[in-house]
XYZ file of C-alpha atoms in Angstrom:
343
model
C 0.011 0.048 0.036
C 1.220 3.577 -0.785
C 2.481 5.316 2.381
C -0.396 7.070 4.180
C 0.853 10.560 3.494
C 0.510 10.101 -0.182
C -3.010 8.801 -0.149
C -4.552 12.342 -0.085
C -1.740 14.068 -1.982
C -3.149 16.693 -4.295
C -2.248 16.161 -8.003
C 0.861 18.142 -8.963
C 0.768 20.502 -11.888
C 4.476 20.754 -12.470
C 6.956 17.969 -11.668
C 10.662 18.187 -11.903
C 13.973 16.833 -10.734
C 15.094 18.804 -7.665
C 18.348 17.029 -6.821
C 20.548 14.616 -8.622
C 23.682 12.581 -7.593
C 25.962 9.806 -8.860
C 28.088 7.194 -7.114
C 31.112 5.505 -8.641
C 33.168 2.538 -7.327
C 36.719 3.294 -6.400
C 38.371 0.712 -8.502
C 39.478 1.879 -11.882
C 40.343 -0.625 -14.619
C 41.866 0.347 -17.928
C 40.835 -1.112 -21.275
C 44.440 -2.394 -21.605
C 44.181 -4.148 -18.229
C 40.821 -5.651 -19.118
C 42.061 -6.899 -22.490
C 45.108 -8.477 -20.825
C 42.787 -10.345 -18.350
C 40.605 -11.728 -21.077
C 43.625 -12.882 -23.083
C 45.305 -14.504 -20.137
C 42.115 -16.254 -19.012
C 41.257 -17.418 -22.508
C 44.641 -18.204 -23.872
C 43.886 -15.989 -26.943
C 46.047 -13.288 -28.368
C 43.939 -10.308 -29.544
C 45.159 -7.385 -31.730
C 47.010 -4.771 -29.662
C 44.754 -2.137 -27.947
C 41.684 -3.796 -29.529
C 39.242 -2.936 -26.653
C 40.260 0.793 -26.401
C 40.684 1.247 -30.157
C 37.312 -0.103 -31.106
C 35.290 1.543 -28.257
C 37.147 4.761 -27.273
C 36.877 3.598 -23.714
C 39.987 4.127 -21.736
C 38.915 3.390 -18.236
C 35.837 2.125 -16.387
C 34.922 1.694 -12.637
C 34.258 -1.810 -11.446
C 32.398 -2.570 -8.164
C 34.218 -4.583 -5.563
C 33.137 -7.948 -4.147
C 31.160 -6.237 -1.355
C 29.600 -3.583 -3.625
C 26.252 -4.572 -5.227
C 23.669 -2.828 -7.287
C 21.937 -1.675 -4.138
C 25.259 -0.427 -2.671
C 25.729 2.104 -5.458
C 22.079 3.138 -5.400
C 22.177 3.752 -1.588
C 25.340 5.741 -1.884
C 23.833 7.999 -4.521
C 20.532 8.358 -2.647
C 22.388 9.516 0.540
C 24.156 12.205 -1.436
C 20.872 13.362 -2.832
C 19.322 13.482 0.675
C 22.257 15.464 1.987
C 22.371 18.064 -0.808
C 18.555 18.540 -0.790
C 18.301 18.560 3.025
C 15.632 15.852 2.794
C 15.209 13.092 5.310
C 14.426 9.473 4.304
C 10.942 9.729 5.874
C 10.315 12.745 3.554
C 9.850 10.457 0.545
C 6.757 8.357 -0.111
C 7.704 6.662 -3.314
C 11.061 4.755 -3.977
C 11.697 3.202 -7.465
C 14.775 1.212 -8.089
C 15.063 1.599 -11.869
C 17.939 -0.499 -13.180
C 19.057 -3.274 -15.521
C 20.975 -4.739 -12.676
C 19.627 -6.081 -9.397
C 20.939 -7.747 -6.314
C 18.874 -10.886 -6.643
C 15.809 -12.396 -8.256
C 13.578 -11.824 -5.272
C 12.840 -9.676 -3.336
C 12.842 -6.452 -5.305
C 16.162 -4.597 -4.897
C 14.077 -1.508 -4.000
C 13.380 -3.106 -0.600
C 17.127 -3.619 0.069
C 17.749 0.051 -0.761
C 14.782 1.071 1.445
C 15.991 -0.991 4.394
C 19.465 0.626 4.128
C 18.037 4.164 3.900
C 15.372 3.714 6.489
C 12.417 5.054 4.513
C 8.813 3.782 4.686
C 7.966 4.604 1.152
C 6.059 2.555 -1.348
C 8.962 0.665 -3.098
C 9.286 -1.405 -6.216
C 11.718 -2.236 -9.061
C 11.358 -1.143 -12.695
C 13.481 -2.754 -15.302
C 13.845 -1.904 -19.050
C 17.473 -2.437 -19.896
C 19.481 0.784 -20.325
C 16.170 2.811 -20.399
C 15.290 1.848 -16.856
C 16.324 5.120 -15.099
C 14.592 7.462 -17.515
C 11.514 5.208 -17.407
C 11.693 5.283 -13.570
C 11.753 9.094 -13.605
C 8.753 9.149 -15.906
C 6.880 6.727 -13.702
C 7.605 8.712 -10.573
C 6.346 11.866 -12.443
C 3.108 10.002 -13.338
C 2.533 9.053 -9.604
C 2.926 12.724 -8.627
C 0.659 13.950 -11.370
C -1.944 11.501 -10.300
C -1.818 12.476 -6.653
C -0.333 9.144 -5.649
C 2.827 10.597 -4.137
C 4.353 13.906 -3.035
C 8.009 13.238 -3.300
C 9.748 10.327 -5.048
C 13.264 8.866 -4.926
C 14.397 7.185 -8.169
C 17.617 5.328 -7.912
C 19.773 3.014 -10.094
C 22.618 0.795 -9.305
C 24.346 -0.703 -12.300
C 26.942 -3.531 -12.104
C 26.924 -4.915 -15.648
C 30.660 -5.740 -15.503
C 29.589 -8.913 -13.769
C 28.170 -10.091 -17.050
C 31.510 -9.718 -18.785
C 32.829 -12.950 -20.283
C 36.335 -13.054 -18.959
C 37.178 -16.519 -20.292
C 36.372 -17.156 -23.936
C 36.788 -20.387 -25.853
C 37.492 -18.734 -29.245
C 37.944 -15.430 -30.979
C 34.376 -15.827 -32.244
C 33.118 -15.999 -28.707
C 35.100 -12.766 -27.952
C 33.260 -11.087 -30.803
C 29.905 -12.171 -29.579
C 30.683 -10.967 -26.087
C 32.434 -7.758 -27.209
C 29.550 -5.426 -26.252
C 30.056 -6.595 -22.709
C 33.669 -5.333 -22.655
C 32.182 -1.786 -22.869
C 30.666 -1.973 -19.445
C 31.366 -0.095 -16.256
C 29.596 0.141 -12.947
C 27.877 3.170 -11.422
C 24.918 4.374 -9.466
C 22.696 7.411 -9.576
C 19.716 8.965 -7.756
C 17.218 11.831 -8.316
C 14.465 13.431 -6.300
C 11.315 13.997 -8.219
C 8.714 16.303 -6.774
C 6.423 19.262 -7.475
C 8.182 22.378 -8.671
C 7.008 26.034 -9.124
C 8.524 26.558 -12.580
C 10.098 24.510 -15.267
C 10.324 20.802 -14.531
C 9.842 17.843 -16.896
C 8.280 19.404 -19.996
C 7.870 16.436 -22.244
C 8.415 12.669 -22.404
C 8.366 10.512 -25.595
C 8.624 6.733 -25.607
C 8.966 4.451 -28.588
C 9.278 0.688 -28.484
C 10.485 -1.725 -31.295
C 10.244 -5.146 -29.785
C 10.785 -7.037 -32.978
C 14.457 -6.422 -32.271
C 14.621 -8.023 -28.830
C 16.867 -10.836 -29.839
C 19.770 -8.595 -30.972
C 21.411 -8.789 -27.546
C 21.050 -9.318 -23.886
C 21.677 -11.598 -20.838
C 19.674 -14.841 -21.314
C 19.945 -16.225 -17.748
C 17.998 -15.628 -14.658
C 14.511 -15.969 -16.065
C 12.248 -18.998 -16.783
C 14.031 -19.841 -20.130
C 17.443 -20.279 -18.480
C 17.045 -20.196 -14.727
C 20.423 -21.757 -14.126
C 23.807 -22.141 -15.783
C 26.809 -19.892 -16.107
C 26.793 -19.848 -19.865
C 23.587 -17.795 -19.876
C 24.857 -15.142 -17.371
C 27.157 -13.430 -19.961
C 26.165 -10.424 -22.078
C 26.065 -11.192 -25.722
C 24.914 -9.247 -28.797
C 25.478 -7.724 -32.120
C 26.601 -4.112 -31.467
C 26.605 -3.303 -35.183
C 22.938 -4.420 -35.554
C 21.912 -2.573 -32.457
C 23.394 0.594 -33.700
C 21.811 0.328 -37.153
C 18.353 -0.142 -35.483
C 18.896 3.009 -33.406
C 20.026 4.966 -36.465
C 16.930 3.840 -38.433
C 14.289 4.550 -35.872
C 15.884 6.990 -33.558
C 16.017 9.939 -35.936
C 12.270 9.679 -36.521
C 11.684 9.762 -32.746
C 13.809 12.880 -32.537
C 11.949 14.607 -35.434
C 8.680 13.916 -33.727
C 9.929 15.374 -30.405
C 11.265 18.500 -32.047
C 8.062 18.984 -34.035
C 5.808 18.528 -31.005
C 7.770 20.701 -28.519
C 8.969 23.381 -30.950
C 12.472 23.148 -29.595
C 15.593 22.509 -31.569
C 19.165 21.870 -30.309
C 19.749 25.579 -29.814
C 17.041 25.571 -27.121
C 18.976 23.193 -24.866
C 21.925 23.843 -22.640
C 22.869 20.198 -22.540
C 22.060 17.095 -24.596
C 22.378 13.911 -22.560
C 22.639 10.717 -24.519
C 23.068 7.065 -23.576
C 26.680 6.231 -24.368
C 27.830 2.714 -25.389
C 31.082 3.615 -27.118
C 32.721 6.688 -28.386
C 32.291 5.866 -32.083
C 28.554 5.284 -31.554
C 28.260 8.672 -29.846
C 30.153 10.375 -32.568
C 27.961 8.785 -35.143
C 24.846 10.022 -33.351
C 26.168 13.551 -33.187
C 26.854 13.373 -36.896
C 23.359 11.983 -37.896
C 21.347 14.107 -35.427
C 23.486 17.233 -35.989
C 23.821 17.841 -32.312
C 26.389 20.562 -31.356
C 29.125 18.570 -29.707
C 29.800 21.133 -27.089
C 26.271 20.463 -25.654
C 27.166 16.890 -24.744
C 28.426 15.571 -21.432
C 30.806 12.862 -22.580
C 31.316 10.097 -20.065
C 32.032 7.001 -22.016
C 35.833 7.326 -22.426
C 36.179 7.634 -18.594
C 33.321 5.356 -17.320
C 32.412 3.037 -20.200
C 28.824 1.986 -20.750
C 27.186 2.191 -17.341
C 23.773 0.956 -18.602
C 20.901 2.969 -17.243
C 23.227 4.922 -14.988
C 24.574 6.698 -17.968
C 21.872 9.318 -18.034
C 21.862 9.427 -14.197
C 25.608 10.301 -14.045
C 25.056 13.026 -16.750
C 22.008 14.360 -14.917
C 24.058 14.685 -11.715
C 26.735 16.629 -13.559
C 24.232 18.820 -15.392
C 22.464 19.590 -12.117
C 25.731 20.626 -10.526
C 26.895 22.951 -13.293
C 23.713 24.463 -14.795
C 21.733 27.441 -13.381
C 17.974 27.440 -12.862
C 16.076 27.918 -16.162
C 18.510 25.751 -18.139
C 16.866 23.298 -20.464
C 18.238 19.782 -20.917
C 17.329 17.049 -23.446
C 17.770 13.411 -22.440
C 17.951 10.572 -24.947
C 17.776 6.929 -23.585
C 18.389 3.928 -25.705
C 17.700 0.417 -24.419
C 17.924 -3.151 -25.668
C 14.582 -4.540 -26.428
C 14.521 -2.170 -28.371
C 13.253 1.040 -26.704
C 13.860 4.751 -26.992
C 12.896 7.398 -24.415
C 13.386 11.098 -24.620
C 12.864 13.615 -21.812
C 12.875 17.410 -21.768
C 13.780 18.874 -18.440
C 13.952 22.513 -17.361
C 15.859 23.098 -14.132
C 13.749 24.877 -11.565
């Protein structure tokens, strides 16, 4: 049941992000070190600097043995609480929105809630790398419906645990290559009613006919057990071509509906898998490169936390009234856009 304080909450008229934070593991691993580990474990020699040369990723953060998806989410949430001077009891909705999770059951949101000490209505939301943006949109919907007053949306991504460190062949390295782009990170935002600005527009588009392009097969009813199904696999080239085909149409729709173009935004936040993919997006969508917050060379692909990390950096550097465009891309395949004006 929703926490009692939210049962009679008046519907909000404007909802926005009032605080954002990120959490990064301390351990830094370079692409050279990662490639050396894979070569040593697999007994396979790969072309020099293959991982960094193909991805543009130089380093990534990797969670330690005692750091879990919930650990990173809790760390980011505490930073948000501190910066916003908000107590755990001040939230009545908690959404853990992530592709990663601590375990199959219970929902990781409950682990986060127990650590934070809140009594909010808590649940998980999962939609690959679009999870965090979808979580923000879901929180916004709860507030607009009068179901909550203040929401905490968190993510904790540990996709490096799905990397295939020991491959049986060069072909298996190729099929697992998208996994070598991963890094770990957490993020959190507060979503609540705001006097001005806020979340001005959300657009979602889903193309489920492409769900087989990549993913992690294990953990569900199809493959409940077995290490072979716990590694990320996929065709990065096919995934990129799908996003290029359908993504530009989504952007045109958003620009037409909102009346905004790239000049109307201070920052453009984009899900980042590799640096070449990001550069290709900039070229096709004609985004001014100076509006980007580029994280992938430093952090790698941190799944749904990618937008969260960028939101935290934008929130820190931008003044009130700044307008931000977010573009989320997720396996499945789904696209989410969000227009946010900082209050």
